[in-house]
Short mmCIF file of C-alpha atoms and ligand atoms in Angstrom, two decimals:
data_model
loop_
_atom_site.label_atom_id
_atom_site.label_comp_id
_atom_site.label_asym_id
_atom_site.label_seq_id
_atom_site.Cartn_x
_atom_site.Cartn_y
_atom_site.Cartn_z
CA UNK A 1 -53.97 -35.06 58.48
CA UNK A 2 -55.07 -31.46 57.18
CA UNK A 3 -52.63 -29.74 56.69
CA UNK A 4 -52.08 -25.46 55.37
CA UNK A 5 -48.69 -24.38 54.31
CA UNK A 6 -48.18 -20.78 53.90
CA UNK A 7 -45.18 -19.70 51.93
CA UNK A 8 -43.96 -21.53 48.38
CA UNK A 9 -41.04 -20.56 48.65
CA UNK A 10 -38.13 -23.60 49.51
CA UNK A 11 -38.97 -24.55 52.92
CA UNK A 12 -42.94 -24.48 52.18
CA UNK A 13 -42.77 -25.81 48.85
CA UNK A 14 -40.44 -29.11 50.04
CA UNK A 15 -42.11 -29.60 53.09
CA UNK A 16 -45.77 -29.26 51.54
CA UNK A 17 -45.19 -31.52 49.09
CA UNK A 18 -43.42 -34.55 51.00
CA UNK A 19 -46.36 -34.18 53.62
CA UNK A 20 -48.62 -34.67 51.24
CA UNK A 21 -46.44 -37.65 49.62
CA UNK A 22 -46.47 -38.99 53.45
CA UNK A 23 -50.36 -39.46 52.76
CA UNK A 24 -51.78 -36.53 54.22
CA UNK A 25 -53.81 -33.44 52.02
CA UNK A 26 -52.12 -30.28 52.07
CA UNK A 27 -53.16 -27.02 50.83
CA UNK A 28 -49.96 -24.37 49.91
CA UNK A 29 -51.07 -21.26 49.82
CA UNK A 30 -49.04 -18.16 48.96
CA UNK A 31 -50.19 -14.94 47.78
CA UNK A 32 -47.84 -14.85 44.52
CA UNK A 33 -50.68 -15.70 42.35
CA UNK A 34 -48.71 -16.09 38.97
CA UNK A 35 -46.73 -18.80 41.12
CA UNK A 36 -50.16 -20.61 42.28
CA UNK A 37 -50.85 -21.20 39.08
CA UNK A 38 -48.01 -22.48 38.05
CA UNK A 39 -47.51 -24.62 40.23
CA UNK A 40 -50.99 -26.12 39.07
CA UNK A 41 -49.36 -26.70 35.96
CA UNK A 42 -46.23 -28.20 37.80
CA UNK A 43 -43.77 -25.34 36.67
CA UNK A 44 -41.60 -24.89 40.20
CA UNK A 45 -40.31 -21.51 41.17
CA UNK A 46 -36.61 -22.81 41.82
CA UNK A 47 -34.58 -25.66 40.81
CA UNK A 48 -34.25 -28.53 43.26
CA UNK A 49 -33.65 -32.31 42.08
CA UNK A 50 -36.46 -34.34 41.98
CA UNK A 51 -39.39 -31.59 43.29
CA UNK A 52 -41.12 -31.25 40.08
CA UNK A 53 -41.63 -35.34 39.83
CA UNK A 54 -43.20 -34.70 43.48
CA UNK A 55 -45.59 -31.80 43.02
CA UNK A 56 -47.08 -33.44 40.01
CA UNK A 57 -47.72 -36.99 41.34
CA UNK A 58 -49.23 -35.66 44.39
CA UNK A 59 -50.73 -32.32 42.74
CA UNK A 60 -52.29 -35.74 40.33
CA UNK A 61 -53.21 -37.65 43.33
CA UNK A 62 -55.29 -34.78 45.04
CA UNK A 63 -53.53 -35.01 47.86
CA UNK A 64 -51.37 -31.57 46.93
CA UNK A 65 -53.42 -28.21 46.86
CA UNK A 66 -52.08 -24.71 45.79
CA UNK A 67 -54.37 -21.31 46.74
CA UNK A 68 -54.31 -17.73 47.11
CA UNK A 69 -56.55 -17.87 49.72
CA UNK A 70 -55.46 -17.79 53.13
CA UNK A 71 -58.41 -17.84 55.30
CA UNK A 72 -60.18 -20.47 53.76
CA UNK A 73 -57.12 -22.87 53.60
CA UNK A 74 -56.46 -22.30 57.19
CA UNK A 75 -60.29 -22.66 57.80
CA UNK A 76 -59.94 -26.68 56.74
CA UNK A 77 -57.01 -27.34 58.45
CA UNK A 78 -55.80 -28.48 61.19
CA UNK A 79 -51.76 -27.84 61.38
CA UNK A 80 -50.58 -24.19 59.65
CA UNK A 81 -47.08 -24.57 59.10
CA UNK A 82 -45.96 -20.76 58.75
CA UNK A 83 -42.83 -21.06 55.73
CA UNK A 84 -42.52 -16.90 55.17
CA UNK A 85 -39.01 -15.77 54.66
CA UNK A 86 -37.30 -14.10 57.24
CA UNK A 87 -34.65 -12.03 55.45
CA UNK A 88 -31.98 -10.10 57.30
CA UNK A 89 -33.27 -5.85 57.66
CA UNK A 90 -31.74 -3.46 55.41
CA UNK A 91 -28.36 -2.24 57.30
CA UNK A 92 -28.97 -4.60 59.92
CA UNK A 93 -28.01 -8.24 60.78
CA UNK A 94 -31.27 -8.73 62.42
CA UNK A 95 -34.18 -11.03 61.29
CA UNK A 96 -36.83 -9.24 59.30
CA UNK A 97 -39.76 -11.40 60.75
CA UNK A 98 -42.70 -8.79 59.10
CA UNK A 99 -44.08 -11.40 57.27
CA UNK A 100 -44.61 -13.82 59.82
CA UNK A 101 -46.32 -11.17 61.61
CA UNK A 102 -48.39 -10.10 59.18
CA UNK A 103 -49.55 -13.24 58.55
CA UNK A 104 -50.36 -13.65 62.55
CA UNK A 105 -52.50 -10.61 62.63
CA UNK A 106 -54.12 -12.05 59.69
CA UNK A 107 -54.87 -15.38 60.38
CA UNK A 108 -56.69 -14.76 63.59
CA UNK A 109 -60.24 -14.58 62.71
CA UNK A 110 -59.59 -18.13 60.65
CA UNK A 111 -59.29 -20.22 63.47
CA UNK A 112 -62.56 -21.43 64.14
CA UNK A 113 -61.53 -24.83 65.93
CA UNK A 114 -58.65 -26.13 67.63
CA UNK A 115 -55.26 -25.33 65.05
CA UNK A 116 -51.63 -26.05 65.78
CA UNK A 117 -49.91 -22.85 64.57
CA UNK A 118 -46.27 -23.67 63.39
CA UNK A 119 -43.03 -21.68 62.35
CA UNK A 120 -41.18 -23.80 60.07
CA UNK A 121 -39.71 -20.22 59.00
CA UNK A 122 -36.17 -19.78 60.82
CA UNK A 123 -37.21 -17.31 63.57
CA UNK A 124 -35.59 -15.45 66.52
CA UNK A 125 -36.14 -16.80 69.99
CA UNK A 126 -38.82 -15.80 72.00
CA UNK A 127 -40.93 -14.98 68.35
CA UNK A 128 -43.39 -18.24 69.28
CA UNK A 129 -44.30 -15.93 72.54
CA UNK A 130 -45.30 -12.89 70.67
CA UNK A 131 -47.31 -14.80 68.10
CA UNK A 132 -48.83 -16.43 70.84
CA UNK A 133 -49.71 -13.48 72.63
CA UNK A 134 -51.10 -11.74 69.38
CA UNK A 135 -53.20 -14.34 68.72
CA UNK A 136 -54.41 -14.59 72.19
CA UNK A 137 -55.80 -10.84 71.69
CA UNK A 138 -58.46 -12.43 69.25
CA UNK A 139 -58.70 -15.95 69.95
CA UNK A 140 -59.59 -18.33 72.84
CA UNK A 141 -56.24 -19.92 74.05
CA UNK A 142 -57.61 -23.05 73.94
CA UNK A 143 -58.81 -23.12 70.59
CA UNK A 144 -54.80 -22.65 69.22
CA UNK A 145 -51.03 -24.33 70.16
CA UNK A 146 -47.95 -22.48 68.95
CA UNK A 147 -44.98 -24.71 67.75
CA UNK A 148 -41.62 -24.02 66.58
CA UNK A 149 -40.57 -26.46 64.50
CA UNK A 150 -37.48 -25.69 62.83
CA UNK A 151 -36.84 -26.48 58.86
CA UNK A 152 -32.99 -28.27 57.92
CA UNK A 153 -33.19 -28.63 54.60
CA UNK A 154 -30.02 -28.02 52.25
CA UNK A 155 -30.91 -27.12 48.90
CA UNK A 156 -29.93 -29.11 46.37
CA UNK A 157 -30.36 -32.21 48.62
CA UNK A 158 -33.90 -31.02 50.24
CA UNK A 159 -36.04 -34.04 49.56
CA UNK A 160 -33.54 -36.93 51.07
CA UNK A 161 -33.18 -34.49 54.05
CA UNK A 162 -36.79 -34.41 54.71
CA UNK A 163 -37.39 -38.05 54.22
CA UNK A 164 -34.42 -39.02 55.96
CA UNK A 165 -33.72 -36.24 58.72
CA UNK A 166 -31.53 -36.49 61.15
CA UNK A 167 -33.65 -34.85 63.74
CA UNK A 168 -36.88 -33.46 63.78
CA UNK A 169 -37.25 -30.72 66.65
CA UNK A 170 -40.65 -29.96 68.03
CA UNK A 171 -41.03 -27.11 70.29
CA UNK A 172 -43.94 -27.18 72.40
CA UNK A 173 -44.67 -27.76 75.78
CA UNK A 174 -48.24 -29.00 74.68
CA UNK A 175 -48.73 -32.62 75.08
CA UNK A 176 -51.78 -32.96 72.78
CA UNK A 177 -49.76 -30.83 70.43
CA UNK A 178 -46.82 -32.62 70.69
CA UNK A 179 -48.62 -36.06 69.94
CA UNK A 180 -50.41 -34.66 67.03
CA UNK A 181 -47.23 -33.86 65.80
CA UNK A 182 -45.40 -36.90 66.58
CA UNK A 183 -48.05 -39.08 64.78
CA UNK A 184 -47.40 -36.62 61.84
CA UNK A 185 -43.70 -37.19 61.87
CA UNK A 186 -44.57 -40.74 62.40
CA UNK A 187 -43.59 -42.59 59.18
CA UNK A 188 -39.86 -40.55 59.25
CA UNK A 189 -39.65 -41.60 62.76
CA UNK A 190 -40.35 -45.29 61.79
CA UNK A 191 -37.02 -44.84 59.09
CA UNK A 192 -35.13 -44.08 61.97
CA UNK A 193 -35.25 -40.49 62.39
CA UNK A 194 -34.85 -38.76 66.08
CA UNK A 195 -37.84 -36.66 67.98
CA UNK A 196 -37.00 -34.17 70.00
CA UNK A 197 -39.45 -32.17 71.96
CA UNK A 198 -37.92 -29.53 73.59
CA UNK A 199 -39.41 -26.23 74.76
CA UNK A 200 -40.29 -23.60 72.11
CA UNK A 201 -37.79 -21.33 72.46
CA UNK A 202 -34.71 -23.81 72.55
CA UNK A 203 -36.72 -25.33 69.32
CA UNK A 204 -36.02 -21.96 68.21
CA UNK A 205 -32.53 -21.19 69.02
CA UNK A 206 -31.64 -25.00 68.02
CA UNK A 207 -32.41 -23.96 64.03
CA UNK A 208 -29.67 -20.92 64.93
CA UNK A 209 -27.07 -21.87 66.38
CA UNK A 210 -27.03 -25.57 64.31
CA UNK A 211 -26.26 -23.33 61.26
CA UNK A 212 -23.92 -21.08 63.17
CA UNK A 213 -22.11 -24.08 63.93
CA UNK A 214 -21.63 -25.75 60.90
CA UNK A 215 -20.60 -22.07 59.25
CA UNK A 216 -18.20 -22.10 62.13
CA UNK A 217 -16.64 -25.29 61.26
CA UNK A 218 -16.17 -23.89 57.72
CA UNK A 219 -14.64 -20.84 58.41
CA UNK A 220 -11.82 -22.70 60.26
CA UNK A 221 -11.39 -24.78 57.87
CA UNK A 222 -10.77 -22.14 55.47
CA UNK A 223 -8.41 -20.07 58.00
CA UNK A 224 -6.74 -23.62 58.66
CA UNK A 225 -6.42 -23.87 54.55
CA UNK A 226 -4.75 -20.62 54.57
CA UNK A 227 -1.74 -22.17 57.01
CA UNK A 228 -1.62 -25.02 54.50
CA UNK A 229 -0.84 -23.24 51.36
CA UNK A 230 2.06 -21.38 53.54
CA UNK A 231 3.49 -24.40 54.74
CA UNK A 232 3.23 -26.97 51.54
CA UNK A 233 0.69 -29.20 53.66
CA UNK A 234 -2.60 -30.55 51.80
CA UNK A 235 -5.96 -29.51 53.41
CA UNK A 236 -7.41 -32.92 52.54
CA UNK A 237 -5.00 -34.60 54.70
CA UNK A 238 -6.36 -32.43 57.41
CA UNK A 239 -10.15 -32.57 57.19
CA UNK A 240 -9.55 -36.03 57.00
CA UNK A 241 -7.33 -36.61 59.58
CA UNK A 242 -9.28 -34.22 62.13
CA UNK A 243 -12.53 -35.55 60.45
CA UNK A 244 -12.06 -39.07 61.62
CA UNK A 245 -11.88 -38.24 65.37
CA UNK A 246 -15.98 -38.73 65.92
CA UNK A 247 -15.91 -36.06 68.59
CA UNK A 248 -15.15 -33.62 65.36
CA UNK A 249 -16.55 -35.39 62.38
CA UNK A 250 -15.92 -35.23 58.47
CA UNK A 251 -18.41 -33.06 57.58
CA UNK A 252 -18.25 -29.70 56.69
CA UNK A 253 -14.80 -29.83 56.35
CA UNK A 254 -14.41 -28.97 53.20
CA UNK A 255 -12.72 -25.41 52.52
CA UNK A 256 -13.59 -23.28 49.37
CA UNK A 257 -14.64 -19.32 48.93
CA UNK A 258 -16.24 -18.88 51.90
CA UNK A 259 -20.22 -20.02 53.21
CA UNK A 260 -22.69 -18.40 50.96
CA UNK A 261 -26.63 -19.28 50.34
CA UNK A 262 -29.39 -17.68 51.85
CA UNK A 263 -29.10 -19.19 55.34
CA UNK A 264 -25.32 -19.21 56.99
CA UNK A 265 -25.26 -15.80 56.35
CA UNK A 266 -28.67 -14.59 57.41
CA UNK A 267 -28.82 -16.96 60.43
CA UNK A 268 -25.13 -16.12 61.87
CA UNK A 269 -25.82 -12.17 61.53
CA UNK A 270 -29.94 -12.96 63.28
CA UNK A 271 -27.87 -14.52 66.09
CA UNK A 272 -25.66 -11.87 66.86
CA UNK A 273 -28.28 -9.39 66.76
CA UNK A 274 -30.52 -11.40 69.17
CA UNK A 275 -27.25 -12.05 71.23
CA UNK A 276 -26.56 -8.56 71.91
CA UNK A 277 -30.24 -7.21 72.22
CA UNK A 278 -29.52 -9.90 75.63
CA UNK A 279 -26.14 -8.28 76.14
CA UNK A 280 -24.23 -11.41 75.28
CA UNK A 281 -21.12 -11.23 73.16
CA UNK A 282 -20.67 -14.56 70.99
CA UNK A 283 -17.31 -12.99 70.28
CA UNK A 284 -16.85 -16.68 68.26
CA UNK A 285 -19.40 -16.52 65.82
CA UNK A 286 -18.37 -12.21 65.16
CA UNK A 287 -15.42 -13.92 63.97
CA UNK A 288 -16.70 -16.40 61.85
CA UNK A 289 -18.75 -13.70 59.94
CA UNK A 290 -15.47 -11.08 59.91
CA UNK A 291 -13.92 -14.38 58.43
CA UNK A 292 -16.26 -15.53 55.56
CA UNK A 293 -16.44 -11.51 54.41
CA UNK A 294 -12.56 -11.34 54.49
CA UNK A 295 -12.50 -14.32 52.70
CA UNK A 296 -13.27 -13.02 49.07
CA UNK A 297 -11.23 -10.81 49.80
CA UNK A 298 -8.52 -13.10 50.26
CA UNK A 299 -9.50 -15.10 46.85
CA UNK A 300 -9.52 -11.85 44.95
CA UNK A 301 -5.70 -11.47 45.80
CA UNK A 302 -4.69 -15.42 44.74
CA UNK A 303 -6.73 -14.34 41.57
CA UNK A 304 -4.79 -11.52 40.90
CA UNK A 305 -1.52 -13.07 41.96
CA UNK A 306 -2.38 -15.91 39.35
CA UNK A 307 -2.71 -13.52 36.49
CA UNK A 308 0.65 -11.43 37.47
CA UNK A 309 -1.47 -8.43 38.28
CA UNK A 310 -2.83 -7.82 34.83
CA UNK A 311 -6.12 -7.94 35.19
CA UNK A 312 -6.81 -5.60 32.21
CA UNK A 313 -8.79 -7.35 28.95
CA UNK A 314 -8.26 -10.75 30.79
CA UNK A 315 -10.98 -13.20 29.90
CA UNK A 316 -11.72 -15.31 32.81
CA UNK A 317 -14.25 -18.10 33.13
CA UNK A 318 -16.47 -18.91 35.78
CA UNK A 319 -17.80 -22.49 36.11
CA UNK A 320 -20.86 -21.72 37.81
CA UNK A 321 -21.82 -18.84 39.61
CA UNK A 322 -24.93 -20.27 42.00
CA UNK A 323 -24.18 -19.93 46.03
CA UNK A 324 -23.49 -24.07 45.54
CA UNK A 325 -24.08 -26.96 43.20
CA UNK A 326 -27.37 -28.42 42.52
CA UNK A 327 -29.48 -25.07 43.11
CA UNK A 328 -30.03 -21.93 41.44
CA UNK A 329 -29.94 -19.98 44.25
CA UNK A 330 -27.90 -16.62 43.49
CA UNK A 331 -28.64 -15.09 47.17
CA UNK A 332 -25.40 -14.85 48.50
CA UNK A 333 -23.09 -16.31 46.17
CA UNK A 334 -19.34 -15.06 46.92
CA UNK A 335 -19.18 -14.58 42.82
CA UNK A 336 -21.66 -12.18 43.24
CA UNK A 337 -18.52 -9.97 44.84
CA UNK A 338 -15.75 -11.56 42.62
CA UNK A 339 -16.82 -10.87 39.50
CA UNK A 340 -18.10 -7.25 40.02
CA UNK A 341 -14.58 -6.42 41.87
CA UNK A 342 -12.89 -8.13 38.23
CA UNK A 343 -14.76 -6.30 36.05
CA UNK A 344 -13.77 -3.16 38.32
CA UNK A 345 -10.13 -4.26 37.09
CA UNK A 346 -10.84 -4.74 33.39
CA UNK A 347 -11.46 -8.80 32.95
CA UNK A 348 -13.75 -10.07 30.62
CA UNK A 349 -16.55 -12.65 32.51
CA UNK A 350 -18.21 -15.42 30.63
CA UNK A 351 -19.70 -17.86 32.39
CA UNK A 352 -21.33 -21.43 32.18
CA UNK A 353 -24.00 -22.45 34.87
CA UNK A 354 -26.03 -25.87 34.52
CA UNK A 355 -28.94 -23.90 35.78
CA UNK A 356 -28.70 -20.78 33.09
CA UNK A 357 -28.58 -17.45 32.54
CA UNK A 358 -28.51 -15.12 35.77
CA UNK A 359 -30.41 -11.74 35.42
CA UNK A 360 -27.86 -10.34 38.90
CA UNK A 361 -25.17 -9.76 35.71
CA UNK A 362 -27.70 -8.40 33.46
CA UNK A 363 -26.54 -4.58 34.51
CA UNK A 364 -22.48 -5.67 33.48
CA UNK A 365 -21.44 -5.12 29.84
CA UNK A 366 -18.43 -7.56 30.24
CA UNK A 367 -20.14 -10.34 31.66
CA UNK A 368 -21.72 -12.59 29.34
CA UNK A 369 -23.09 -16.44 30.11
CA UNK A 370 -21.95 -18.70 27.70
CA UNK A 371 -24.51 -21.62 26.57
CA UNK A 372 -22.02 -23.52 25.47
CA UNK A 373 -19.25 -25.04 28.23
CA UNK A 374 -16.35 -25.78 25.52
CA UNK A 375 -16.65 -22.04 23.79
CA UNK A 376 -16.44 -20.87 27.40
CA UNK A 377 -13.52 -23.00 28.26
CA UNK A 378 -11.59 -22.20 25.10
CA UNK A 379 -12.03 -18.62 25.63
CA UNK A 380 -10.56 -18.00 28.92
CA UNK A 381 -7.23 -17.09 30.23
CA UNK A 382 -8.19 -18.65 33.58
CA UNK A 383 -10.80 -20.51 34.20
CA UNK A 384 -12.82 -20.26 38.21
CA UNK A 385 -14.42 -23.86 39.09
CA UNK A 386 -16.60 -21.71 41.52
CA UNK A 387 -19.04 -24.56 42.77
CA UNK A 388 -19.07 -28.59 42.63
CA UNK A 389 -21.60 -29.75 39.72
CA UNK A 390 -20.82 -33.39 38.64
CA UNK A 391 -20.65 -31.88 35.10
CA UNK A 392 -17.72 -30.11 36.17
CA UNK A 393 -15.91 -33.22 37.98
CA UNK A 394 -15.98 -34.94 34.65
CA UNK A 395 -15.06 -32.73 32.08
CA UNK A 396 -11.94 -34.08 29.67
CA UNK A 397 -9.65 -30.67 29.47
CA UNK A 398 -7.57 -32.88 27.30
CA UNK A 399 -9.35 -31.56 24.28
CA UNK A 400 -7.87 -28.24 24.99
CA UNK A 401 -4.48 -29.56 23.84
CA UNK A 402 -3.12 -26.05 21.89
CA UNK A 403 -3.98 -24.14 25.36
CA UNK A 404 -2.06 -24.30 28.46
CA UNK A 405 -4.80 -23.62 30.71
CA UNK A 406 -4.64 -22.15 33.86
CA UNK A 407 -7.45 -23.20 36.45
CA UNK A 408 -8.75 -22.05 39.77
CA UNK A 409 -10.53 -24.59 41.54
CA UNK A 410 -12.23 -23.13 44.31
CA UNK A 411 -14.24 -26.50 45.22
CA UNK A 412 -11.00 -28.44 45.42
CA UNK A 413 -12.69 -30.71 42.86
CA UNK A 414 -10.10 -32.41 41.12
CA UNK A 415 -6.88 -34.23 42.23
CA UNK A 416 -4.17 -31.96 42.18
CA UNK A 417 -1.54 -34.61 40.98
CA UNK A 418 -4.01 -35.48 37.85
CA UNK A 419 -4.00 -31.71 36.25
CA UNK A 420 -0.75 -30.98 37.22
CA UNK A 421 0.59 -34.53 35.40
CA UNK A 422 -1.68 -32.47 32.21
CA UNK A 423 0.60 -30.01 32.28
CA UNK A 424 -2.15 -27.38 33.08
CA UNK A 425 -1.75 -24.62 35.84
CA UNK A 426 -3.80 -26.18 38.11
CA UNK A 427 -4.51 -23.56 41.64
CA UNK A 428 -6.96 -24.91 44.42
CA UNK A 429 -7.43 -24.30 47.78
CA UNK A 430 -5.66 -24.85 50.94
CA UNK A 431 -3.36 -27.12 48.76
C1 UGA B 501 -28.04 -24.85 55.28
C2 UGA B 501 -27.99 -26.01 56.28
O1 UGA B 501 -27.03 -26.98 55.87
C3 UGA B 501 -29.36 -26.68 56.41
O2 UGA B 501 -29.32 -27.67 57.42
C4 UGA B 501 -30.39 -25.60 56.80
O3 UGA B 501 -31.69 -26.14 56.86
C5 UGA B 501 -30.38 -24.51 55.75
O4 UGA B 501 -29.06 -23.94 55.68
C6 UGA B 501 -31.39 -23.47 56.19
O5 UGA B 501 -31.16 -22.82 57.22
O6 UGA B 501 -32.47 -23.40 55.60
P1 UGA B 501 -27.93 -24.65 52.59
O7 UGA B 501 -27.72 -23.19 52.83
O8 UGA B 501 -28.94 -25.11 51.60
O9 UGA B 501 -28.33 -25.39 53.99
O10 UGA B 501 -26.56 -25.25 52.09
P2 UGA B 501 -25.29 -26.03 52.69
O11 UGA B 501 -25.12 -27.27 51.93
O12 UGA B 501 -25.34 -26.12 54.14
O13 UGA B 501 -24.11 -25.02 52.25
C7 UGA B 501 -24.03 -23.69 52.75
C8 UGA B 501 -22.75 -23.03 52.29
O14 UGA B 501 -21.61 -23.63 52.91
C9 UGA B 501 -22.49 -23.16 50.78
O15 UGA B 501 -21.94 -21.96 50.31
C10 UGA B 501 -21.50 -24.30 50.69
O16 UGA B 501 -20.72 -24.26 49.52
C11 UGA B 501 -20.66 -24.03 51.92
N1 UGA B 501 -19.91 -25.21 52.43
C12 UGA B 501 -20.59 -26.29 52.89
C13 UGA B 501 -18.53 -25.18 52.44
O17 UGA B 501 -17.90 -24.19 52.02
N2 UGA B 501 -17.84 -26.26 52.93
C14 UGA B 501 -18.48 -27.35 53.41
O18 UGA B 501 -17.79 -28.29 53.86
C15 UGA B 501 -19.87 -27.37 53.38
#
């Protein structure tokens, strides 16, 4: 099939590319033209295991376009997959959705035959209707279908997740659309993976409140970790012994600093707003976002408790400082508040991060990244394990033998009984 993808950023970029893996030609078109090019020459915008390998075999094979030009792209296509960001407003929790709307009002006079118009971008409920009704201003209604079809990629994990979904949700009440579609999904469908048509605007509100879940289940796990360090019980005793009822699950059961990334965050605050704009108080999911925004709070204090108060000229070491392992994604990390609120207190930041340098500490004089994990390590009066790289799991802390170190391991990465048997001062969470 012929497909247009409009947006490079993660959702676009994934999904473009294992389309056109699937077999079909795909043109991804943004209007960042430093990026188009690059990704011609197979440089990706982000880091995400195994992409790279899969733009340039199918960039190789023709099958994989990139463009600046909208119309045209859209022009020889038949699906438009829509994959614009929808950030949350400035002093708002509501979904910023003026890109997808520009690119409606836009892509009008493009659609010279029958196109299936769909938001892979997360989007607020009832958005499919106004697109729909924008576009009907210009164009015959029978010459477009409007689809939500929601994206659930993690980063760091984004290609298995689109090859191997567990759902794919199609919106539409359409049933030409929704066959197109199907036959599209077909070969993930044949691997096992569950179709769901549903009606646009629960297709829509699906994408929300399956991430408002899952950052529900991690905010209680993180409250419930807090009862454990009171009461000498270990957390992963308790994920794992509420994890193995299948009514609850194991998943997302794991506590650390609090949800961060550019989705739990965005999406639970975009579901409140639309909530309330219907005068409906999901009084459960306020609380989940009060929770994960108390909750650095709340690691600040063990922090400071762990250095006796003195925060003053106290070097502390971050092992990584992305939102999670396997990504570079800095949008919002919960270091992004630590570290600023240590420096505040007089500590000296260095940190290591397998993905490099980060420009968002470029403004802080006592925050340096450190090439080098050992000279980072050796420096530090307490080292932060702040997210879950393998690199990190492995390391031999041994070598450190004239050091007692003291560690903070905020991923609950390694077993508590092996570093304290080291004779380090080993902290972790919920433990
Ligand atoms: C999330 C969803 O998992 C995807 O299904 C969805 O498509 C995506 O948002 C999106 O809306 O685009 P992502 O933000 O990439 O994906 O990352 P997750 O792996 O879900 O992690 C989110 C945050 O929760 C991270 O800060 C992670 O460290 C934290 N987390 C996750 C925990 O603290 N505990 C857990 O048990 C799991």
């Amino acid at each position: 099939m012929k497909l247009c993808i409009i947006g490079c950023g993660y959702v676009g970029l994934v999904s473009g590319t294992c389309f056109a893996d699937l077999g079909n030609q795909v043109i991804c078109v943004d209007n960042d033209f430093d990026k188009i090019e690059n990704l011609k020459l197979g440089i990706i915008p982000f880091y995400e295991p195994g992409l790279r390998e899969l733009v340039t075999k199918n960039y190789d094979a023709n099958r994989l376009k990139f463009s600046t030009e909208l119309n045209n792209s859209i022009k020889k296509t038949d699906i438009v997959f829509i994959c614009v960001g929808t950030p949350t407003k400035k002093n708002s929790f509501e979904a910023d959705i003026s890109q997808v709307m520009k690119l409606i009002k836009k892509m009008s006079s493009s659609i010279n035959k029958f196109k299936i118009i769909v938001t892979k971008s997360t989007v607020p409920i009832i958005t499919g209707d106004r697109i729909e009704k924008i576009l009907s201003k210009k164009v015959n209604k029978k010459n477009f279908s409007v689809v939500s079809n929601p994206e659930f990629l993690r980063e760091g994990e984004a290609i298995r997740d689109f090859i191997y979904p567990d759902r794919i949700v199609v919106g539409t009440n359409h049933n030409r659309t929704n066959k197109i579609l199907k036959k599209l999904y077909g070969p993930l469908i044949s691997k096992g993976a569950n179709y769901l048509q549903t009606s646009r605007r629960a297709a829509e509100l699906i994408k929300y409140v399956s991430n408002a879940f899952l950052a529900t289940k991690i905010a209680f796990i993180n409250e419930i970790s807090n009862l454990c360090e009171m009461t000498d019980v270990k957390i992963d005793d308790i994920s794992l012994g509420i994890g193995l009822d299948k009514r609850i699950g194991q998943r997302f059961l794991r506590p650390g600093p609090g949800y961060g990334g550019s989705c739990f965050p965005k999406d639970t605050k975009a579901l409140l707003s639309t909530a309330k704009k219907f005068d409906i108080n999901l009084s459960i999911i306020k609380s989940v976002v009060k929770s994960n925004e108390d909750r650095s709070d709340l690691i600040l204090k063990k922090i400071f408790q762990i250095l006796n108060y003195k925060i003053h000229n106290k070097k502390i070491c971050f092992l990584g400082v992305t939102f999670k392992a396997n990504t570079d994604d800095m949008r919002d990390s919960i270091c992004l508040k630590l570290i600023p609120a240590l420096i505040k207190k007089g500590a000296l930041i260095k940190y290591y991060d397998p993905t490099g340098y980060k420009k968002e500490f470029k403004n802080y004089k006592n925050v340096s990244f450190s090439k080098n994990i050992n000279s980072a390590l050796e420096y530090s009066d307490l080292i932060i394990v702040h997210t879950e790289w393998n690199e990190f799991k492995s390391l031999n802390f041994k070598q450190f033998k004239s050091k007692k170190l003291v560690i903070f391991d905020l991923k609950n990465i390694y077993s508590q009984n092996l570093m304290t048997n080291q004779n380090f001062k080993y902290y972790s969470v919920g433990r």
